[in-house]
Amino acid sequence: MPPTEPQPDNEPYSRRTLNQLARGSRRYALPWLSIGRWHKRLLLVGAALLAGLIAILFAIGAELAIAFHHRVTNWAPWLTLVVAPAGFALMAWLSQRFFPGTEGSGIPQAIAASLSDDGRIRRQLLSFRIAIAKVLLTLGGLLSGASVGREGPSVQVGASMMHMLAGRRRHRIASSHDLIVAGSGAGIAAAFNTPLGGIMFAIEEMCRHRSFRANSTTLTAVIFAGLMSLALLGNYTYFGRTPSAIQWHESIWPILMCGAVGGLLGGGFSRLLIASARGLPGQIGKFSTDRPVAFAAACGLGTALIGLATGGLTYGTGYEESKAALEGTSALPVYFLLAKMAVIWLAFVSRIPGGIFAPALAVGAGLGTDIAMMLPGEQGSAMLVLGMVAFLAGMTQTPITSFVIVMEMTANHQMLLPLMATAVVAHGFSKSISPVPLYHALAHLSSRRAERRTVPPQDETAAGQR
């Protein structure tokens, strides 16, 4: 027999190498080729785009509502004595009768839902129905002249859109908590075109009592909500561009004064809002509990009277007044600070839907104006920006979110260090007055209300008897 030809020694090794490469390629390629994974990614992107779209339409509607109210009050200022009480009463009635869970800001509802493990409670606070109703009722409040903002409602809208994905049993995208956190950040980012502010809000406010684990989900939601904003509104800044700045050696006293006064004022106002949410004292509290719609009408009347006394400066979010002051086209009067705080409180205790974030920026602008009058030299709009950060950080106790959002709103990176220092000082003073952060105290109350709505009346009676 002829001798067998020897096989090459390296052939088995080559085959093994090729097989290993093939297996490794399949292992790395299959996740990218998986239809299920791409389906989950597309659902996440779609929910983020929908949240951004609703927030942008909400922003456009808010501008139209404020402009319409401005035209009506310019034509006949006395009409506000009818429009405001009727509007407040109607929004309060609709919210309490047909859309429970839409009252107030919307940020406490999102926080309460993220902290709850009960799906029934989360559905009481976040849903597509609640999101749409929140937008429409807030627009109704702005048409009535209420001093409410759209940032809190935008957070609830974003959280509701993302939370719709949590009900999927198969191909789960993320936990309910992570989706709510991501939607909240997307709502802030789309509402004000502040993507960094949206991420910091998700980390600092929404994850205050839990570790931040929704990093990729949050980034995806914020990016695509921001892209929707860019596509429809362009690359705009909320307050325009304010290039005014103060030198570091000249900013020590402004930082200390704005930080201290803004922290004390914001902390005190936060404590007032928390106490008011728990119940007003005496006959006023009894009136607000027994006849909430009539009480809301009385709050609307108070808002109208303050608006007439200030020449219409206190209606709405305060955006136009703050922007004009930042641009130097008009100045805020000394009394604007307290008058704006009064109308914010009236809208808050009436429990009509609407946020307090944007009106708080207007209060901060008034604070900066008043402090600038007490300091020598011409500080320009820089003092108004410091006042905004100080009051917002003092009221919400979120210093990082506050200075990042204001910096993005004004496109003024030269003020970064003064803004950071002011926010830290304000936060320290605020904690000495109000130990519990505003939105988390309100979230506890929202959670309790949602629990009561999930328990039928007969079950409550049986539980009380036991």
XYZ file of C-alpha atoms in Angstrom:
466
model
C 0.000 0.000 0.000
C 1.277 3.485 -0.749
C 2.180 5.519 2.283
C -0.520 7.919 3.563
C 0.268 11.561 2.933
C 0.788 13.330 6.302
C -1.763 15.994 7.206
C -0.482 19.511 8.032
C -0.078 20.042 11.744
C -1.675 23.494 11.734
C -4.992 22.507 10.121
C -6.779 21.491 13.339
C -5.540 24.692 14.974
C -6.815 26.780 12.047
C -10.193 25.133 12.233
C -10.411 25.754 15.951
C -9.471 29.392 15.454
C -12.088 29.865 12.744
C -14.747 28.198 14.871
C -13.889 30.404 17.833
C -14.053 33.524 15.671
C -17.397 32.431 14.280
C -18.817 31.790 17.735
C -17.498 35.117 19.033
C -18.903 36.983 16.047
C -22.299 35.433 16.584
C -22.173 36.299 20.271
C -21.445 39.950 19.567
C -23.586 40.291 16.457
C -26.744 38.579 17.665
C -27.681 41.358 20.185
C -27.487 43.914 17.382
C -29.458 41.697 15.030
C -32.077 40.835 17.660
C -35.505 42.084 16.614
C -36.647 42.092 20.233
C -33.837 44.390 21.345
C -34.403 46.811 18.499
C -38.119 46.750 19.251
C -37.400 47.814 22.855
C -35.031 50.552 21.712
C -37.567 51.898 19.242
C -40.278 51.930 21.909
C -38.000 53.904 24.243
C -37.114 56.396 21.511
C -40.761 56.724 20.476
C -41.890 57.446 24.041
C -39.144 60.061 24.431
C -40.095 61.725 21.148
C -43.767 61.739 22.152
C -42.916 63.295 25.519
C -40.832 65.954 23.763
C -43.590 66.658 21.237
C -46.253 67.130 23.924
C -43.920 69.367 25.961
C -43.207 71.540 22.912
C -46.864 71.829 21.944
C -47.508 72.669 25.587
C -44.905 75.461 25.426
C -46.464 76.913 22.277
C -49.934 76.699 23.801
C -48.725 78.409 26.981
C -47.346 81.342 25.010
C -50.621 81.688 23.111
C -52.674 81.486 26.325
C -50.569 84.149 28.073
C -50.695 86.414 25.014
C -54.480 86.052 24.754
C -54.949 86.881 28.441
C -52.639 89.875 28.017
C -54.719 91.205 25.111
C -57.968 90.749 27.036
C -56.690 92.545 30.150
C -55.222 95.358 28.045
C -58.568 95.839 26.324
C -60.613 95.730 29.543
C -58.558 95.326 32.753
C -61.683 94.905 34.893
C -62.565 91.659 33.063
C -59.945 89.874 35.146
C -62.291 90.203 38.133
C -64.628 87.833 36.281
C -62.202 85.711 34.255
C -59.816 84.792 37.079
C -62.385 83.581 39.656
C -64.384 81.713 37.007
C -61.254 80.163 35.499
C -59.814 79.100 38.852
C -63.141 77.561 39.885
C -63.554 75.702 36.591
C -59.992 74.291 36.624
C -60.344 73.198 40.261
C -63.698 71.529 39.590
C -62.501 69.680 36.495
C -59.327 68.544 38.257
C -61.101 67.236 41.351
C -64.175 65.823 39.640
C -62.810 64.207 36.495
C -59.002 64.191 36.633
C -57.737 63.483 40.152
C -53.951 63.412 40.216
C -53.573 66.499 38.006
C -53.685 69.049 40.823
C -50.629 71.133 41.629
C -47.187 70.990 40.094
C -46.713 67.472 38.746
C -43.194 66.975 40.095
C -44.457 65.607 43.446
C -46.664 63.135 41.576
C -43.703 61.902 39.531
C -41.554 61.529 42.657
C -44.328 59.709 44.534
C -44.831 57.326 41.610
C -41.110 56.607 41.346
C -40.900 55.767 45.059
C -43.987 53.540 45.117
C -43.924 49.812 44.424
C -47.705 49.672 44.082
C -48.827 49.729 40.467
C -52.278 50.995 41.427
C -50.805 54.104 43.056
C -48.543 54.761 40.084
C -51.537 54.579 37.742
C -53.355 57.126 39.915
C -50.494 59.579 39.348
C -49.147 58.816 35.863
C -51.090 57.942 32.724
C -51.689 59.231 29.209
C -55.111 60.535 30.284
C -53.614 62.446 33.221
C -50.838 63.864 31.010
C -53.224 65.303 28.413
C -55.592 66.632 31.083
C -52.655 68.213 32.917
C -51.628 70.129 29.810
C -55.135 71.364 29.016
C -55.967 72.363 32.590
C -52.675 74.228 33.020
C -53.386 76.123 29.801
C -56.806 76.971 31.253
C -55.101 78.354 34.351
C -52.802 80.520 32.225
C -55.827 81.787 30.269
C -57.294 82.813 33.629
C -54.161 84.736 34.626
C -52.923 82.247 37.221
C -49.256 82.456 38.160
C -48.389 78.891 37.205
C -45.661 77.360 35.089
C -45.390 74.444 32.691
C -42.184 72.815 33.989
C -43.880 70.667 36.636
C -46.644 69.549 34.266
C -43.958 68.756 31.651
C -42.239 66.494 34.186
C -45.503 64.656 34.841
C -46.126 64.390 31.097
C -42.657 62.968 30.422
C -42.922 60.534 33.325
C -46.381 59.423 32.151
C -45.200 58.779 28.584
C -42.256 56.686 29.733
C -44.303 54.911 32.398
C -46.604 53.551 29.683
C -43.720 51.246 28.743
C -43.539 49.812 32.268
C -46.728 47.797 31.847
C -45.163 45.523 29.238
C -44.629 42.048 30.666
C -42.580 40.759 27.750
C -39.473 42.508 26.449
C -39.290 44.753 29.491
C -37.215 47.861 28.770
C -36.384 48.980 32.311
C -37.889 49.159 35.781
C -40.789 51.501 36.480
C -38.549 53.655 38.660
C -35.927 54.059 35.920
C -38.523 54.880 33.274
C -40.197 57.517 35.468
C -36.825 59.115 36.252
C -35.906 59.159 32.558
C -39.254 60.669 31.559
C -38.971 63.367 34.198
C -35.571 64.435 32.908
C -36.871 64.406 29.344
C -39.787 66.636 30.352
C -37.482 69.281 31.833
C -35.095 69.076 28.877
C -37.849 69.530 26.293
C -39.738 72.202 28.232
C -36.811 74.642 28.460
C -34.259 73.255 25.956
C -31.931 72.457 28.858
C -30.594 68.905 28.321
C -27.946 69.139 31.042
C -30.544 70.558 33.411
C -32.848 67.637 32.617
C -30.147 65.094 33.466
C -29.175 66.887 36.675
C -32.841 67.133 37.680
C -33.213 63.382 37.201
C -30.141 62.709 39.347
C -30.531 65.339 42.060
C -34.296 65.570 42.543
C -35.805 62.341 41.272
C -33.097 60.089 42.762
C -32.596 61.931 46.042
C -33.422 58.833 48.124
C -32.288 56.152 45.673
C -29.117 55.507 43.731
C -29.134 56.735 40.141
C -29.189 53.641 37.928
C -31.167 54.854 34.926
C -28.166 56.402 33.208
C -28.530 54.944 29.694
C -32.338 55.147 29.778
C -32.238 58.749 31.007
C -29.634 59.796 28.453
C -31.658 58.253 25.620
C -34.881 59.928 26.758
C -33.269 63.343 27.275
C -31.370 63.233 23.967
C -34.383 62.360 21.830
C -36.716 64.746 23.666
C -34.093 67.440 23.082
C -33.838 66.499 19.413
C -37.590 66.916 19.070
C -37.263 70.379 20.608
C -34.438 71.284 18.213
C -36.400 70.027 15.222
C -39.508 72.081 16.004
C -38.222 75.181 17.818
C -34.550 75.381 16.864
C -31.590 75.949 19.159
C -33.075 78.654 21.373
C -32.363 79.797 24.928
C -35.301 80.369 27.260
C -34.262 83.853 28.417
C -32.186 84.711 25.366
C -28.494 85.502 25.800
C -27.348 87.578 28.752
C -23.612 88.260 28.362
C -23.410 90.399 31.515
C -20.933 89.109 34.060
C -19.198 90.238 37.214
C -15.570 89.733 38.063
C -14.749 87.210 40.762
C -13.197 89.790 43.100
C -16.301 91.977 42.691
C -18.797 89.160 43.182
C -18.114 88.183 46.797
C -20.710 90.484 48.358
C -23.358 89.917 45.637
C -22.923 86.146 46.014
C -23.191 86.262 49.804
C -26.155 88.620 49.815
C -28.092 86.833 47.053
C -27.268 83.438 48.500
C -28.206 84.335 52.069
C -31.382 86.294 51.268
C -32.451 83.906 48.504
C -31.844 80.872 50.712
C -33.777 82.304 53.650
C -36.597 83.565 51.449
C -36.763 80.395 49.351
C -36.592 78.144 52.415
C -39.283 80.148 54.171
C -41.502 80.074 51.094
C -40.963 76.327 50.759
C -42.002 75.822 54.359
C -45.095 77.986 53.793
C -46.099 75.885 50.772
C -45.610 72.621 52.673
C -47.675 73.865 55.608
C -50.389 75.152 53.258
C -50.541 71.794 51.446
C -51.116 70.032 54.763
C -54.027 72.324 55.579
C -54.809 75.985 56.180
C -55.680 77.080 59.720
C -59.020 78.175 61.147
C -62.081 79.055 59.153
C -60.052 79.507 55.960
C -58.910 75.899 56.181
C -62.470 74.721 56.815
C -63.689 76.760 53.836
C -60.987 75.308 51.550
C -61.848 71.747 52.612
C -65.645 71.991 52.581
C -66.016 74.123 49.460
C -62.847 73.706 47.372
C -64.317 75.128 44.155
C -65.585 78.288 45.873
C -62.234 78.607 47.631
C -60.450 78.365 44.268
C -62.690 81.167 42.959
C -61.697 83.301 45.973
C -58.023 82.630 45.164
C -58.706 83.714 41.593
C -60.260 86.923 42.846
C -57.175 87.594 44.971
C -54.966 86.984 41.940
C -57.048 89.421 39.887
C -56.867 92.145 42.547
C -53.076 91.845 42.848
C -52.793 91.866 39.065
C -54.838 95.064 38.828
C -52.796 96.703 41.590
C -49.495 95.883 39.846
C -50.601 96.843 36.359
C -50.686 93.229 35.170
C -47.090 92.387 36.135
C -48.003 89.338 38.203
C -50.121 87.427 35.703
C -48.813 84.204 34.192
C -45.370 82.681 34.544
C -43.461 85.967 34.805
C -41.353 85.034 31.780
C -41.908 88.234 29.802
C -41.216 90.482 32.810
C -38.045 88.586 33.733
C -36.738 88.525 30.167
C -37.348 92.255 29.728
C -35.468 92.950 32.960
C -32.563 90.734 31.872
C -32.369 92.506 28.519
C -32.533 95.916 30.207
C -35.629 97.074 28.329
C -37.630 97.514 31.543
C -37.029 97.302 35.277
C -38.919 95.319 37.865
C -40.446 97.407 40.671
C -39.438 96.876 44.285
C -42.784 95.327 45.201
C -42.638 92.715 42.401
C -40.879 90.184 44.642
C -43.588 89.980 47.304
C -46.478 90.435 44.871
C -45.292 87.542 42.715
C -44.840 85.306 45.754
C -48.406 86.130 46.830
C -49.978 85.093 43.508
C -47.880 81.910 43.377
C -49.182 80.993 46.821
C -52.781 81.713 45.787
C -52.485 79.441 42.750
C -50.852 76.764 44.904
C -53.479 76.679 47.668
C -56.294 76.701 45.098
C -54.913 73.330 43.919
C -55.400 74.097 40.259
C -52.956 72.319 37.922
C -49.746 74.234 37.270
C -46.103 74.406 38.278
C -44.181 76.792 40.529
C -40.732 76.368 38.972
C -40.910 79.081 36.295
C -42.756 81.617 38.515
C -40.012 81.039 41.116
C -37.467 82.246 38.548
C -39.471 85.472 38.216
C -39.394 85.876 42.015
C -35.628 85.397 41.858
C -35.357 88.106 39.213
C -37.241 90.463 41.526
C -34.898 89.482 44.360
C -31.844 90.265 42.241
C -33.315 93.634 41.269
C -33.922 94.610 44.892
C -30.462 93.511 46.052
C -28.808 95.375 43.150
C -30.360 98.601 44.464
C -28.526 98.126 47.763
C -25.087 97.509 46.245
C -22.780 100.146 44.789
C -21.962 100.114 41.102
C -23.841 98.930 38.053
C -24.180 95.136 38.038
C -26.534 94.871 35.057
C -28.449 91.658 34.545
C -25.830 89.620 36.425
C -27.580 90.309 39.732
C -30.900 89.113 38.327
C -29.295 85.823 37.287
C -27.774 85.377 40.747
C -31.152 86.124 42.319
C -32.833 83.496 40.134
C -30.361 80.812 41.169
C -30.507 81.816 44.833
C -34.291 81.698 45.185
C -34.687 78.552 43.064
C -31.967 76.691 44.980
C -33.436 77.894 48.280
C -36.975 76.832 47.402
C -36.225 73.454 45.795
C -32.950 72.636 47.617
C -31.420 71.387 44.364
C -28.336 73.617 43.999
C -26.717 71.784 41.075
C -29.914 71.616 39.033
C -30.619 75.279 39.766
C -27.354 76.742 38.531
C -27.155 74.385 35.532
C -30.680 75.232 34.375
C -30.250 78.990 34.827
C -26.896 78.881 33.054
C -28.472 77.043 30.106
C -31.503 79.345 30.091
C -29.317 82.447 29.826
C -26.432 80.960 27.764
C -24.015 82.693 30.129
C -21.067 80.426 30.905
C -19.014 83.333 32.222
C -21.192 83.304 35.333
C -20.553 79.638 36.090
C -18.481 80.058 39.270
C -20.643 82.850 40.765
C -23.773 80.807 40.022
C -22.311 77.714 41.668
C -21.240 79.640 44.756
C -24.612 81.384 45.064
C -26.498 78.088 44.792
C -24.343 76.486 47.509
C -24.806 79.431 49.893
C -28.569 79.533 49.252
C -28.885 75.800 49.810
C -27.090 76.044 53.156
C -29.338 78.833 54.438
C -32.471 77.107 53.134
C -31.716 73.848 54.956
C -31.570 75.743 58.249
C -35.195 76.865 57.768
C -36.813 73.998 55.859
C -35.155 70.639 56.609
C -37.478 68.702 54.282
C -37.156 69.483 50.540
C -40.301 70.979 49.033
C -41.111 68.482 46.290
C -40.455 65.432 48.452
C -42.711 66.716 51.222
C -45.428 67.309 48.631
C -44.740 63.873 47.111
C -45.593 62.262 50.441
C -48.948 64.074 50.450
C -49.609 63.081 46.817
C -48.883 59.461 47.656
C -51.316 59.519 50.582
C -54.070 61.011 48.403
C -53.474 58.373 45.735
C -53.669 55.619 48.360
C -57.020 56.945 49.563
C -58.339 56.924 45.991
C -57.308 53.300 45.482
C -59.160 52.104 48.614
C -62.981 51.975 48.258
C -64.973 53.808 50.975
C -66.355 50.561 52.465
C -62.818 49.156 52.810
C -61.733 52.301 54.669
C -64.667 51.908 57.063
C -63.849 48.250 57.663
C -60.200 49.084 58.237
C -61.165 51.750 60.769
C -63.422 49.299 62.633
C -60.637 46.745 62.865
